[in-house]
CSV table of C-alpha atoms and ligand atoms in Angstrom, one decimal:
chain,number,residue,atom,x,y,z
A,22,MET,CA,227.8,185.6,201.3
A,23,LEU,CA,229.9,183.3,199.9
A,24,GLY,CA,228.7,179.7,199.8
A,25,MET,CA,226.3,180.6,202.7
A,26,LYS,CA,223.4,182.5,200.9
A,27,PHE,CA,222.0,182.9,204.2
A,28,PHE,CA,220.9,186.4,203.4
A,29,GLY,CA,218.0,186.0,201.1
A,30,CYS,CA,217.4,189.6,200.1
A,31,ALA,CA,219.1,192.7,200.8
A,32,PHE,CA,217.5,196.0,200.2
A,33,SER,CA,219.8,198.6,200.7
A,34,ALA,CA,221.1,202.0,200.3
A,35,HIS,CA,224.5,202.6,200.1
A,36,ARG,CA,226.7,205.1,201.9
A,37,ASN,CA,224.5,207.6,200.6
A,38,PHE,CA,222.1,204.9,199.7
A,39,SER,CA,219.7,203.5,202.4
A,40,THR,CA,219.6,199.8,202.8
A,41,LYS,CA,217.2,197.2,203.1
A,42,ILE,CA,218.2,193.6,202.9
A,43,THR,CA,216.0,190.5,202.9
A,44,GLY,CA,217.5,187.1,202.4
A,45,LYS,CA,216.7,183.6,201.6
A,46,ASN,CA,219.1,180.5,201.4
A,47,THR,CA,219.4,179.3,197.8
A,48,LYS,CA,219.6,175.6,198.9
A,49,TRP,CA,216.6,176.0,201.1
A,50,ALA,CA,214.6,178.1,198.6
A,51,GLN,CA,215.0,176.1,195.7
A,52,GLY,CA,211.8,174.5,194.7
A,53,LYS,CA,209.8,176.1,197.5
A,54,TYR,CA,208.4,178.9,195.8
A,55,LYS,CA,207.3,177.3,192.7
A,56,SER,CA,203.7,177.6,193.4
A,57,GLY,CA,201.4,180.3,194.6
A,58,TYR,CA,204.0,183.0,194.8
A,59,LYS,CA,204.8,183.4,191.2
A,60,ALA,CA,201.1,183.5,190.3
A,61,ARG,CA,200.8,186.7,192.5
A,62,GLU,CA,203.9,188.4,191.5
A,63,GLY,CA,202.4,191.2,189.2
A,64,GLU,CA,199.8,191.9,191.3
A,65,ALA,CA,200.4,192.3,195.0
A,66,LYS,CA,198.3,193.8,197.8
A,67,ASN,CA,199.7,197.0,199.4
A,68,THR,CA,199.2,196.2,202.9
A,69,LYS,CA,198.7,199.9,203.8
A,70,THR,CA,196.1,200.9,201.5
A,71,ARG,CA,194.9,197.5,200.7
A,72,GLU,CA,194.9,198.6,197.3
A,73,ARG,CA,196.7,196.7,194.3
A,74,VAL,CA,200.0,197.5,193.4
A,75,GLN,CA,201.0,197.3,189.8
A,76,TRP,CA,204.9,196.2,190.3
A,77,THR,CA,207.5,197.6,188.0
A,78,ASP,CA,209.7,195.2,186.1
A,79,GLN,CA,212.6,195.7,188.4
A,80,GLN,CA,210.3,195.2,191.6
A,81,LYS,CA,209.0,191.8,189.6
A,82,GLN,CA,212.5,190.9,189.1
A,83,VAL,CA,213.4,191.2,192.8
A,84,MET,CA,210.4,189.0,193.8
A,85,SER,CA,211.0,186.4,191.2
A,86,ALA,CA,214.8,186.1,192.2
A,87,ILE,CA,213.7,185.8,195.8
A,88,SER,CA,211.0,183.1,194.8
A,89,GLU,CA,214.2,181.5,193.3
A,90,GLY,CA,215.7,181.3,196.7
A,91,LYS,CA,218.5,184.1,195.5
A,92,SER,CA,220.2,186.4,197.8
A,93,VAL,CA,219.1,190.0,196.6
A,94,PHE,CA,220.3,193.4,197.6
A,95,ILE,CA,218.2,196.3,196.7
A,96,THR,CA,218.9,200.0,196.7
A,97,GLY,CA,217.2,202.9,195.0
A,98,SER,CA,216.8,206.5,195.9
A,99,ALA,CA,213.9,208.0,198.0
A,100,GLY,CA,210.5,206.8,197.0
A,101,THR,CA,211.4,204.2,194.6
A,102,GLY,CA,209.4,201.6,196.5
A,103,LYS,CA,211.9,199.8,198.4
A,104,THR,CA,209.8,199.7,201.7
A,105,ILE,CA,206.8,198.5,200.1
A,106,LEU,CA,208.6,195.8,198.3
A,107,VAL,CA,210.3,194.6,201.2
A,108,LYS,CA,207.2,194.5,203.4
A,109,HIS,CA,205.6,192.5,200.7
A,110,ILE,CA,208.4,189.9,200.2
A,111,ILE,CA,208.7,189.4,204.1
A,112,LYS,CA,204.9,188.4,204.0
A,113,GLN,CA,205.6,186.2,201.3
A,114,LEU,CA,208.6,184.6,202.8
A,115,LYS,CA,206.7,184.2,206.4
A,116,LYS,CA,203.8,182.7,204.3
A,117,ARG,CA,206.3,180.1,202.9
A,118,HIS,CA,208.3,179.3,205.8
A,119,GLY,CA,206.4,180.3,208.7
A,120,PRO,CA,206.8,183.5,210.7
A,121,SER,CA,209.6,181.8,212.9
A,122,LYS,CA,212.0,181.2,210.3
A,123,VAL,CA,212.1,184.5,208.7
A,124,PHE,CA,214.2,187.0,210.6
A,125,VAL,CA,213.7,190.8,209.9
A,126,THR,CA,216.6,192.8,211.2
A,127,ALA,CA,217.9,196.3,211.3
A,128,PRO,CA,221.3,197.5,212.7
A,129,THR,CA,219.7,199.8,215.1
A,130,GLY,CA,216.6,199.6,217.6
A,131,VAL,CA,214.8,202.6,215.8
A,132,ALA,CA,215.5,201.0,212.2
A,133,ALA,CA,214.3,197.8,213.4
A,134,CYS,CA,211.0,199.3,215.0
A,135,THR,CA,210.3,200.7,211.4
A,136,ILE,CA,210.1,197.2,209.8
A,137,SER,CA,208.6,195.5,212.9
A,138,GLY,CA,211.7,193.5,213.3
A,139,GLN,CA,214.8,193.1,215.7
A,140,THR,CA,218.2,194.5,215.8
A,141,LEU,CA,220.8,192.6,213.7
A,142,HIS,CA,222.8,192.1,217.0
A,143,SER,CA,219.7,190.6,219.0
A,144,PHE,CA,219.2,188.4,215.9
A,145,ALA,CA,222.9,187.4,215.4
A,146,GLY,CA,224.2,187.3,218.8
A,147,ASN,CA,227.1,189.5,220.4
A,148,SER,CA,228.6,186.7,222.3
A,149,LYS,CA,229.2,183.3,222.2
A,150,ASN,CA,225.6,182.3,222.8
A,151,ASN,CA,223.8,179.0,221.9
A,152,LYS,CA,220.3,180.8,221.4
A,153,ALA,CA,222.0,183.0,218.7
A,154,TYR,CA,223.3,179.8,217.2
A,155,LYS,CA,219.9,178.1,216.9
A,156,ARG,CA,218.3,181.2,215.4
A,157,TRP,CA,221.1,181.0,212.7
A,158,ARG,CA,220.4,177.4,212.1
A,159,LYS,CA,216.6,178.0,212.2
A,160,ALA,CA,216.7,180.7,209.5
A,161,GLU,CA,215.3,180.3,206.2
A,162,ALA,CA,215.5,184.0,205.4
A,163,LEU,CA,217.1,187.0,206.7
A,164,VAL,CA,216.1,190.6,206.0
A,165,LEU,CA,218.5,193.2,206.8
A,166,ASP,CA,217.1,196.6,206.5
A,167,GLU,CA,219.3,199.8,206.6
A,168,ILE,CA,222.5,198.0,205.5
A,169,SER,CA,224.4,201.1,204.9
A,170,MET,CA,224.7,201.4,208.7
A,171,VAL,CA,226.4,198.2,208.8
A,172,ASP,CA,230.2,198.5,208.4
A,173,ALA,CA,232.6,196.3,206.3
A,174,GLU,CA,233.9,194.4,209.5
A,175,LEU,CA,230.3,193.4,210.7
A,176,PHE,CA,229.3,192.4,207.3
A,177,GLU,CA,232.3,190.2,206.8
A,178,SER,CA,231.6,188.7,210.4
A,179,LEU,CA,228.0,187.9,209.1
A,180,ASP,CA,229.5,186.3,206.0
A,181,PHE,CA,231.8,184.4,208.0
A,182,ILE,CA,229.1,183.1,210.6
A,183,ALA,CA,226.7,182.3,207.8
A,184,GLU,CA,229.0,180.7,205.3
A,185,PRO,CA,229.9,177.5,207.3
A,186,LEU,CA,227.4,177.2,209.8
A,187,SER,CA,229.0,174.1,211.2
A,188,LYS,CA,227.5,172.5,214.2
A,189,SER,CA,230.4,173.0,216.5
A,190,MET,CA,231.0,176.3,215.3
A,191,LYS,CA,231.2,179.3,217.9
A,192,PHE,CA,230.7,182.9,216.9
A,193,GLY,CA,230.0,186.4,218.2
A,194,LEU,CA,229.4,189.5,216.4
A,195,PRO,CA,231.4,192.7,217.1
A,196,PRO,CA,229.5,195.7,218.1
A,197,VAL,CA,228.2,198.1,215.5
A,198,LYS,CA,231.0,200.6,215.5
A,199,PRO,CA,231.1,202.6,212.2
A,200,GLN,CA,234.1,204.3,213.2
A,201,GLN,CA,236.0,201.2,213.4
A,202,ASN,CA,236.9,200.2,209.8
A,203,SER,CA,238.1,196.8,208.4
A,204,GLY,CA,241.0,197.5,206.8
A,205,GLY,CA,240.1,201.1,206.2
A,206,LYS,CA,236.6,200.1,205.0
A,207,GLN,CA,233.9,201.8,206.3
A,208,PHE,CA,230.8,200.6,204.6
A,209,ALA,CA,229.3,197.0,204.1
A,210,PHE,CA,229.5,197.8,200.4
A,211,GLU,CA,233.1,197.8,200.7
A,212,ALA,CA,233.6,194.4,202.3
A,213,GLU,CA,235.6,191.9,200.0
A,214,CYS,CA,232.6,189.3,200.4
A,215,TRP,CA,230.0,191.8,199.2
A,216,ASP,CA,229.6,191.2,195.6
A,217,SER,CA,229.9,187.4,196.2
A,218,SER,CA,227.0,187.7,199.0
A,219,PHE,CA,224.4,188.5,196.4
A,220,ASP,CA,223.1,186.7,193.3
A,221,LEU,CA,221.3,189.9,192.2
A,222,GLN,CA,221.8,193.5,193.2
A,223,VAL,CA,219.2,195.9,191.9
A,224,ASN,CA,219.0,199.6,191.9
A,225,LEU,CA,215.4,200.7,191.7
A,226,THR,CA,214.7,203.6,189.4
A,227,LYS,CA,211.2,204.5,189.1
A,228,VAL,CA,210.6,207.2,191.7
A,229,PHE,CA,207.1,207.2,192.8
A,230,ARG,CA,207.0,209.9,195.5
A,231,GLN,CA,208.0,212.8,193.5
A,232,SER,CA,207.1,213.9,190.1
A,233,ASP,CA,208.9,217.1,189.8
A,234,PRO,CA,212.2,215.9,187.9
A,235,GLN,CA,214.1,218.7,189.2
A,236,LEU,CA,213.3,217.8,192.6
A,237,ILE,CA,214.2,214.1,191.8
A,238,LYS,CA,217.4,215.1,190.4
A,239,LEU,CA,218.3,217.2,193.5
A,240,LEU,CA,217.6,214.5,195.9
A,241,GLN,CA,219.5,211.9,193.8
A,242,GLY,CA,222.5,214.1,193.8
A,243,ILE,CA,222.3,214.4,197.6
A,244,ARG,CA,221.9,210.9,198.2
A,245,THR,CA,225.1,209.9,196.0
A,246,GLY,CA,227.2,212.9,197.3
A,247,GLU,CA,227.4,214.2,193.8
A,248,SER,CA,225.2,217.3,193.6
A,249,ASP,CA,225.1,219.6,190.9
A,250,PRO,CA,225.8,223.0,192.0
A,251,GLU,CA,222.9,224.2,189.9
A,252,ASP,CA,220.5,222.0,191.8
A,253,LEU,CA,222.0,223.1,195.2
A,254,ASN,CA,221.6,226.7,194.1
A,255,VAL,CA,217.9,226.1,193.4
A,256,LEU,CA,217.8,224.7,196.9
A,257,GLU,CA,219.4,227.5,198.5
A,258,GLN,CA,217.0,229.9,196.6
A,259,SER,CA,214.1,228.0,198.2
A,260,CYS,CA,215.2,228.5,201.8
A,261,SER,CA,212.9,231.2,203.7
A,262,LYS,CA,214.8,234.3,204.4
A,263,ALA,CA,212.4,235.0,207.3
A,264,LYS,CA,213.5,234.5,210.8
A,265,PRO,CA,212.8,231.1,212.0
A,266,ASP,CA,209.8,230.4,214.1
A,267,PRO,CA,211.4,229.2,217.3
A,268,THR,CA,208.6,226.8,218.0
A,269,VAL,CA,209.1,225.0,214.7
A,270,VAL,CA,210.7,221.6,215.2
A,271,GLN,CA,214.3,221.4,214.3
A,272,LEU,CA,216.1,218.5,213.1
A,273,TYR,CA,219.8,217.4,213.9
A,274,PRO,CA,221.6,214.6,212.7
A,275,ARG,CA,223.1,213.7,215.9
A,276,ASN,CA,221.7,212.9,219.3
A,277,GLU,CA,224.3,214.9,220.8
A,278,ASP,CA,223.5,217.9,219.1
A,279,VAL,CA,219.7,217.4,220.1
A,280,ASN,CA,220.7,217.0,223.6
A,281,ARG,CA,222.7,220.2,223.8
A,282,VAL,CA,220.1,222.2,222.1
A,283,ASN,CA,217.4,220.7,224.4
A,284,SER,CA,219.5,221.4,227.5
A,285,SER,CA,220.0,224.9,226.7
A,286,ARG,CA,216.5,225.6,225.8
A,287,LEU,CA,215.3,223.8,228.8
A,288,ALA,CA,217.7,225.9,231.1
A,289,SER,CA,216.6,229.1,229.4
A,290,LEU,CA,213.1,228.5,230.8
A,291,GLY,CA,214.4,229.0,234.3
A,292,ASN,CA,211.7,226.7,235.7
A,293,GLU,CA,212.2,224.1,238.2
A,294,LEU,CA,213.0,220.7,236.6
A,295,VAL,CA,211.2,217.5,237.4
A,296,VAL,CA,213.2,214.5,236.5
A,297,TYR,CA,211.8,211.2,235.4
A,298,THR,CA,213.8,208.0,235.1
A,299,ALA,CA,212.6,204.9,233.1
A,300,VAL,CA,212.0,201.7,234.8
A,301,ASP,CA,212.6,198.7,232.7
A,302,SER,CA,211.3,195.0,233.2
A,303,GLY,CA,210.9,192.2,231.3
A,304,GLU,CA,213.2,190.0,229.3
A,305,ASP,CA,216.8,191.2,229.1
A,306,SER,CA,216.8,191.1,225.5
A,307,LEU,CA,213.8,193.6,225.3
A,308,LYS,CA,215.4,195.6,228.1
A,309,ARG,CA,218.6,196.1,225.8
A,310,GLN,CA,216.4,196.8,222.8
A,311,LEU,CA,215.0,200.0,224.9
A,312,GLU,CA,218.7,201.2,225.4
A,313,GLN,CA,218.8,201.5,221.5
A,314,GLY,CA,215.2,203.0,221.2
A,315,ILE,CA,214.0,206.2,221.1
A,316,ALA,CA,212.9,206.6,224.7
A,317,PRO,CA,215.8,207.9,227.0
A,318,LYS,CA,216.5,206.5,230.4
A,319,GLU,CA,216.0,209.9,232.1
A,320,ILE,CA,214.2,213.1,231.2
A,321,ALA,CA,213.8,216.4,232.6
A,322,LEU,CA,210.8,218.6,232.4
A,323,CYS,CA,209.5,221.7,233.6
A,324,LYS,CA,206.7,224.0,233.1
A,325,ASP,CA,206.5,225.6,229.5
A,326,ALA,CA,208.7,222.8,228.2
A,327,ARG,CA,207.9,221.9,224.8
A,328,VAL,CA,207.1,218.2,224.4
A,329,MET,CA,206.0,215.6,221.7
A,330,LEU,CA,204.4,212.2,221.9
A,331,VAL,CA,206.6,209.4,220.8
A,332,LYS,CA,204.0,206.9,221.1
A,333,ASN,CA,200.2,206.7,220.0
A,334,LEU,CA,198.1,207.2,223.1
A,335,ASN,CA,194.8,207.8,221.5
A,336,THR,CA,194.6,208.0,217.8
A,337,TRP,CA,190.8,209.1,217.9
A,338,ARG,CA,191.6,212.2,219.9
A,339,GLY,CA,194.7,212.9,217.9
A,340,LEU,CA,197.2,211.8,220.7
A,341,VAL,CA,199.5,210.3,218.3
A,342,ASN,CA,203.2,209.8,217.8
A,343,GLY,CA,204.5,213.2,217.0
A,344,ALA,CA,201.6,215.4,218.6
A,345,THR,CA,203.1,218.3,220.1
A,346,GLY,CA,202.4,220.3,223.1
A,347,THR,CA,203.7,222.5,226.3
A,348,VAL,CA,203.8,221.4,229.8
A,349,THR,CA,201.4,223.6,231.6
A,350,GLY,CA,202.1,222.2,235.0
A,351,PHE,CA,202.5,219.1,237.3
A,352,TYR,CA,199.9,216.9,238.8
A,353,GLU,CA,200.6,215.4,242.3
A,354,SER,CA,199.7,211.7,242.0
A,355,LYS,CA,198.2,209.6,244.7
A,356,ASP,CA,199.6,206.6,242.9
A,357,VAL,CA,202.6,205.4,244.9
A,358,GLY,CA,204.0,203.7,241.8
A,359,VAL,CA,204.7,207.0,240.3
A,360,THR,CA,207.4,207.6,242.8
A,361,ARG,CA,209.2,204.7,241.0
A,362,ILE,CA,210.0,206.8,238.3
A,363,CYS,CA,209.7,210.5,239.7
A,364,ASP,CA,210.9,211.0,243.3
A,365,ASP,CA,208.6,213.8,243.6
A,366,GLY,CA,205.6,211.8,242.7
A,367,LEU,CA,204.5,214.3,239.9
A,368,LEU,CA,202.9,213.8,236.5
A,369,PRO,CA,203.2,216.2,233.8
A,370,VAL,CA,200.1,218.1,232.6
A,371,VAL,CA,200.3,218.9,228.9
A,372,ARG,CA,198.6,221.1,226.7
A,373,PHE,CA,198.6,219.7,223.3
A,374,ASP,CA,198.6,222.1,220.3
A,375,SER,CA,195.2,220.8,219.3
A,376,GLY,CA,193.9,222.4,222.5
A,377,LEU,CA,193.4,219.3,224.6
A,378,GLU,CA,194.9,219.4,228.1
A,379,MET,CA,195.8,216.3,230.0
A,380,THR,CA,198.0,214.5,232.5
A,381,ILE,CA,200.3,212.1,231.1
A,382,GLU,CA,200.2,208.9,232.8
A,383,PRO,CA,203.0,206.4,232.8
A,384,ILE,CA,202.1,203.8,230.0
A,385,HIS,CA,202.7,200.0,230.3
A,386,GLY,CA,203.2,198.2,227.2
A,387,LEU,CA,205.4,195.4,225.8
A,388,GLN,CA,208.6,196.5,224.5
A,389,MET,CA,208.3,200.0,225.6
A,390,ARG,CA,210.2,201.7,228.4
A,391,GLU,CA,208.4,202.2,231.7
A,392,ILE,CA,208.6,205.7,232.1
A,393,GLN,CA,208.9,208.2,232.8
A,394,SER,CA,206.0,209.3,231.0
A,395,LEU,CA,208.0,211.6,228.9
A,396,LYS,CA,211.2,211.4,227.1
A,397,GLU,CA,213.4,213.3,225.1
A,398,SER,CA,213.4,213.2,221.5
A,399,SER,CA,216.2,211.6,219.6
A,400,TYR,CA,216.0,213.8,216.5
A,401,LEU,CA,213.7,216.8,217.2
A,402,SER,CA,214.6,219.7,218.9
A,403,TYR,CA,211.9,222.3,219.8
A,404,TRP,CA,211.7,225.7,221.2
A,405,HIS,CA,212.4,225.5,225.1
A,406,GLY,CA,214.1,222.4,224.7
A,407,LEU,CA,212.7,219.5,223.2
A,408,GLN,CA,211.2,216.7,225.4
A,409,ALA,CA,209.2,214.0,224.2
A,410,PHE,CA,206.6,211.8,225.6
A,411,THR,CA,207.4,208.1,225.8
A,412,SER,CA,205.5,205.2,226.4
A,413,VAL,CA,206.5,202.7,228.8
A,414,ARG,CA,206.6,199.1,229.6
A,415,ALA,CA,205.6,196.8,232.5
B,27,LIG,N1,204.9,199.7,191.9
B,27,LIG,C1,204.6,200.9,192.5
B,27,LIG,N2,203.2,201.3,192.1
B,27,LIG,C2,202.6,202.3,192.7
B,27,LIG,N3,203.2,203.0,193.6
B,27,LIG,C3,204.4,202.5,194.2
B,27,LIG,C4,204.8,201.2,193.6
B,27,LIG,N4,206.1,201.0,194.3
B,27,LIG,C5,205.9,201.8,195.5
B,27,LIG,N5,204.9,202.6,195.3
B,27,LIG,C6,204.6,203.8,196.2
B,27,LIG,O1,205.6,204.7,196.3
B,27,LIG,C7,205.6,205.5,197.4
B,27,LIG,C8,207.1,205.1,198.0
B,27,LIG,O2,207.4,203.9,198.3
B,27,LIG,P1,208.4,203.6,199.4
B,27,LIG,O3,208.0,204.2,200.6
B,27,LIG,O4,208.2,202.0,199.5
B,27,LIG,O5,209.6,204.1,198.8
B,27,LIG,P2,211.2,203.6,199.4
B,27,LIG,O6,212.2,203.6,198.4
B,27,LIG,O7,211.1,202.9,200.8
B,27,LIG,O8,211.4,205.4,199.9
B,27,LIG,P3,212.4,205.8,201.1
B,27,LIG,O9,213.7,205.4,200.6
B,27,LIG,O10,212.3,207.1,201.2
B,27,LIG,O11,212.0,205.2,202.4
B,27,LIG,C9,204.8,204.6,198.5
B,27,LIG,O12,203.6,205.6,198.5
B,27,LIG,C10,204.2,203.4,197.7
B,27,LIG,O13,203.1,203.0,198.0
């Protein structure tokens, strides 16, 4: 980003790549990483497994650049270790600067949740707002994940904001609108300031997740939009010819399609619908995040509807995010609070595929949508209409 270097590092995938970005201001970074960090470069803890990871030379190169205060863009195909590297770097950055000076962002709420961050707009501000200005001033490092979802115009705005950062400066970000291009440019990678924004761009090449070379080649071809017809043929041959099991989850790329399929399947059940409407409370910024999250504002359920939990309720009992089940009926709740989310005062009873049957109560928890205990999933579609449970917030 021109002179600003506000973006410390950037992990990314591009168009067909996915992106992650993490940043550090060169000016601020210089000299700050000299001790401690480098000594641990070659051997870092995998936060998930608590096992030691032997970083590749490329991963070490990224860590080293970050430690020198460089802005870095990281990309790479599936399973090349982008996420684990980003998480490690975030940890190191927070250790170095303190958690309040490292901002971890992603263009959408769902993507932000994945990295325990915030949306890019909630960090950068979408209006002329003093709080956003203070965040920019305070930031020592900015991590932007899934940069492929950021368009050229937005990227250029970020560059514009970050570059001068003068005290009197006013700024506001445009909304994320991938269809609106900056001079016909669609992706951040096409922004004029792209190359000058990063001191280092790394394409991680060692794939850890898959070992079958043909599968790796196939996945990489799909990612870059340059699939080898022979690979696609293999994929085609691998498709099952059997009639699809209607209870199997179906994936759709757009919410629009999911909603269409869900509605038609729900209608085909012919049972009376019970509607739940979310009640959100709390800070406005958090409420705005809810609008972008996976929990819908409204959900309709009926007996026999297939549903899915979208939040861990009780891991010990297998009630985890993704657990599926079927609505077997509704329980008339004595809790008057339930009428806030459902006029009929009914709570759904669900038999999970594990056999466990239970009433789903509204859940209260920070940053979650008060529900409505159930909600429609954004990307999954099920037999009989896909509904998913969601959690709730007080
Ligand atoms: N240097 C390494 N040594 C051993 N395992 C590694 C290393 N780097 C990453 N891995 C492992 O490879 C797997 C894939 O890593 P990761 O999820 O970070 O990839 P990714 O590039 O983010 O994938 P995707 O783009 O699909 O999200 C993980 O199990 C991770 O622990």
